[in-house]
mmCIF file of C-alpha atoms in Angstrom:
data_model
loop_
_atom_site.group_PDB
_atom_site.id
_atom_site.type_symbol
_atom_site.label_atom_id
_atom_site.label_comp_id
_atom_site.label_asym_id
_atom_site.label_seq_id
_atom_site.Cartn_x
_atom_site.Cartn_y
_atom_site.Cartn_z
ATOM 1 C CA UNK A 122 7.809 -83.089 -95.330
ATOM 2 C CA UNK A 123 7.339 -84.142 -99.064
ATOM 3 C CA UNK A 124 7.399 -88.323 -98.684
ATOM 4 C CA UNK A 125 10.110 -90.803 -98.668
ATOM 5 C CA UNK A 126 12.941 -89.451 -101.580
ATOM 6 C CA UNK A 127 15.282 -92.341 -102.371
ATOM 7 C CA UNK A 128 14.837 -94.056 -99.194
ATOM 8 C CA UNK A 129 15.233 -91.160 -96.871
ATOM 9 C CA UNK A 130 13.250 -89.310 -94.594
ATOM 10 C CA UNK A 131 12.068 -86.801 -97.249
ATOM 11 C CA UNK A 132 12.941 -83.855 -94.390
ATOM 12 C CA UNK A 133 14.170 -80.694 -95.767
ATOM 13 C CA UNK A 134 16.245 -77.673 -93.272
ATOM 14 C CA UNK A 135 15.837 -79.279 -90.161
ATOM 15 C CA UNK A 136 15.049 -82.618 -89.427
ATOM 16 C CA UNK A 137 12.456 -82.486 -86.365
ATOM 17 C CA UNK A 138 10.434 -85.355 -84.484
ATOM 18 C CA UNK A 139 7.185 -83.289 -85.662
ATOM 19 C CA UNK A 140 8.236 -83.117 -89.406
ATOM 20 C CA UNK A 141 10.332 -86.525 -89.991
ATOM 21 C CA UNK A 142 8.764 -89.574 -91.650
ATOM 22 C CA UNK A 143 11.118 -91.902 -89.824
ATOM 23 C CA UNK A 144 10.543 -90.517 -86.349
ATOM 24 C CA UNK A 145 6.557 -90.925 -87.316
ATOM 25 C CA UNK A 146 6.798 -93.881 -87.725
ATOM 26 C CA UNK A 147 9.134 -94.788 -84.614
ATOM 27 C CA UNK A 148 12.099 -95.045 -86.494
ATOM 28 C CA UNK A 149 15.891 -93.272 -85.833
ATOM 29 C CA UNK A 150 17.438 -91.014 -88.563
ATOM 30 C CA UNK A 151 20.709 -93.133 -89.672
ATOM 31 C CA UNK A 152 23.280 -92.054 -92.116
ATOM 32 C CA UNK A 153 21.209 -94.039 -95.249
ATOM 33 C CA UNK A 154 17.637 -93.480 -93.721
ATOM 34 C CA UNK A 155 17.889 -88.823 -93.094
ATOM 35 C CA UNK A 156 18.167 -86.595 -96.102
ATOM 36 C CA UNK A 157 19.175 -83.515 -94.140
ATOM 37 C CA UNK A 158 22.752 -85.049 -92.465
ATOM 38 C CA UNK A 159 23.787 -85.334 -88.640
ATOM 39 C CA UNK A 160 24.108 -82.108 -87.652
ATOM 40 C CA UNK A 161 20.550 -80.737 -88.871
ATOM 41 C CA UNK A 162 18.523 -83.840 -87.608
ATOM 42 C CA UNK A 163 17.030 -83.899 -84.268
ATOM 43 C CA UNK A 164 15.845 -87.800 -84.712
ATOM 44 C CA UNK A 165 19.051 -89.521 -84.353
ATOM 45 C CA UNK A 166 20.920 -91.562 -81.379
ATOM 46 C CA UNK A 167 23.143 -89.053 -79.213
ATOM 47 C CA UNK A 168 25.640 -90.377 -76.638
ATOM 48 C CA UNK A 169 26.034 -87.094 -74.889
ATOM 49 C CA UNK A 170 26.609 -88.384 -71.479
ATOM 50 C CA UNK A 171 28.702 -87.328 -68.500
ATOM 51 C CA UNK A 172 30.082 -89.481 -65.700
ATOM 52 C CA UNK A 173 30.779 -87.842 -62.483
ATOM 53 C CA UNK A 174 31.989 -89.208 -58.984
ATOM 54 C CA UNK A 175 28.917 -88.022 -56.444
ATOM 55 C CA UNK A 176 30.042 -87.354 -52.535
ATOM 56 C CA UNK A 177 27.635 -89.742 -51.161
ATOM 57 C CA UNK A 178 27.032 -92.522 -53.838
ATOM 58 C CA UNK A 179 29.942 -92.945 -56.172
ATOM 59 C CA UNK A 180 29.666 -92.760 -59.982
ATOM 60 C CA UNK A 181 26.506 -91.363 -61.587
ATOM 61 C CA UNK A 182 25.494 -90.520 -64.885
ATOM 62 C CA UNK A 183 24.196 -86.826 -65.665
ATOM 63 C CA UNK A 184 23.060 -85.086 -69.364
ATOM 64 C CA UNK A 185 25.382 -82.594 -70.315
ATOM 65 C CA UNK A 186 22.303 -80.575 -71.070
ATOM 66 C CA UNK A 187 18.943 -80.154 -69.756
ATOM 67 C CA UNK A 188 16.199 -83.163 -70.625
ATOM 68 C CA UNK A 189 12.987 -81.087 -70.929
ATOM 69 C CA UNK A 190 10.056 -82.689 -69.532
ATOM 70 C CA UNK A 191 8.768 -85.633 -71.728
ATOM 71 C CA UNK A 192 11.688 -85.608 -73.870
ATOM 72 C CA UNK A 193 12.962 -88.958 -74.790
ATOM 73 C CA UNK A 194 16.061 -90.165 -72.748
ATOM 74 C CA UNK A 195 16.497 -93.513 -74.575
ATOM 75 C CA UNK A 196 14.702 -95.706 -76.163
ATOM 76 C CA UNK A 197 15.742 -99.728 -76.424
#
């Protein structure tokens, strides 16, 4: 991480919650705010979601991938 270029995060590669200047300082990657782009930053807002109808319960809401432990869900 070299510091804040033009506005942005300043990440370069990969944008990771270790190595980003926004996510240090509790802040989301947007569009304006990551210099790496969507696809290489791990510090943006995801809706990867999946809604499934359980046997017992009704609807439910399940990751479409594994959440490891401490991993961030959401954050409001």
């Amino acid at each position: 991480m070299e510091g804040v270029r033009e506005g942005k995060c300043g990440c370069e590669g990969r944008c990771t919650l270790g190595t980003c200047l926004n996510a240090s300082e509790v802040q989301v990657c947007e569009p304006h705010t990551c210099s790496v782009g969507a696809k290489r930053c791990e510090n943006r807002f995801r809706q990867r979601r999946l809604y499934l109808k359980t046997t017992k319960l009704g609807l439910g809401v399940f990751a479409a991938r594994l959440i490891p432990a401490g991993g961030v869900v959401c954050q409001y």
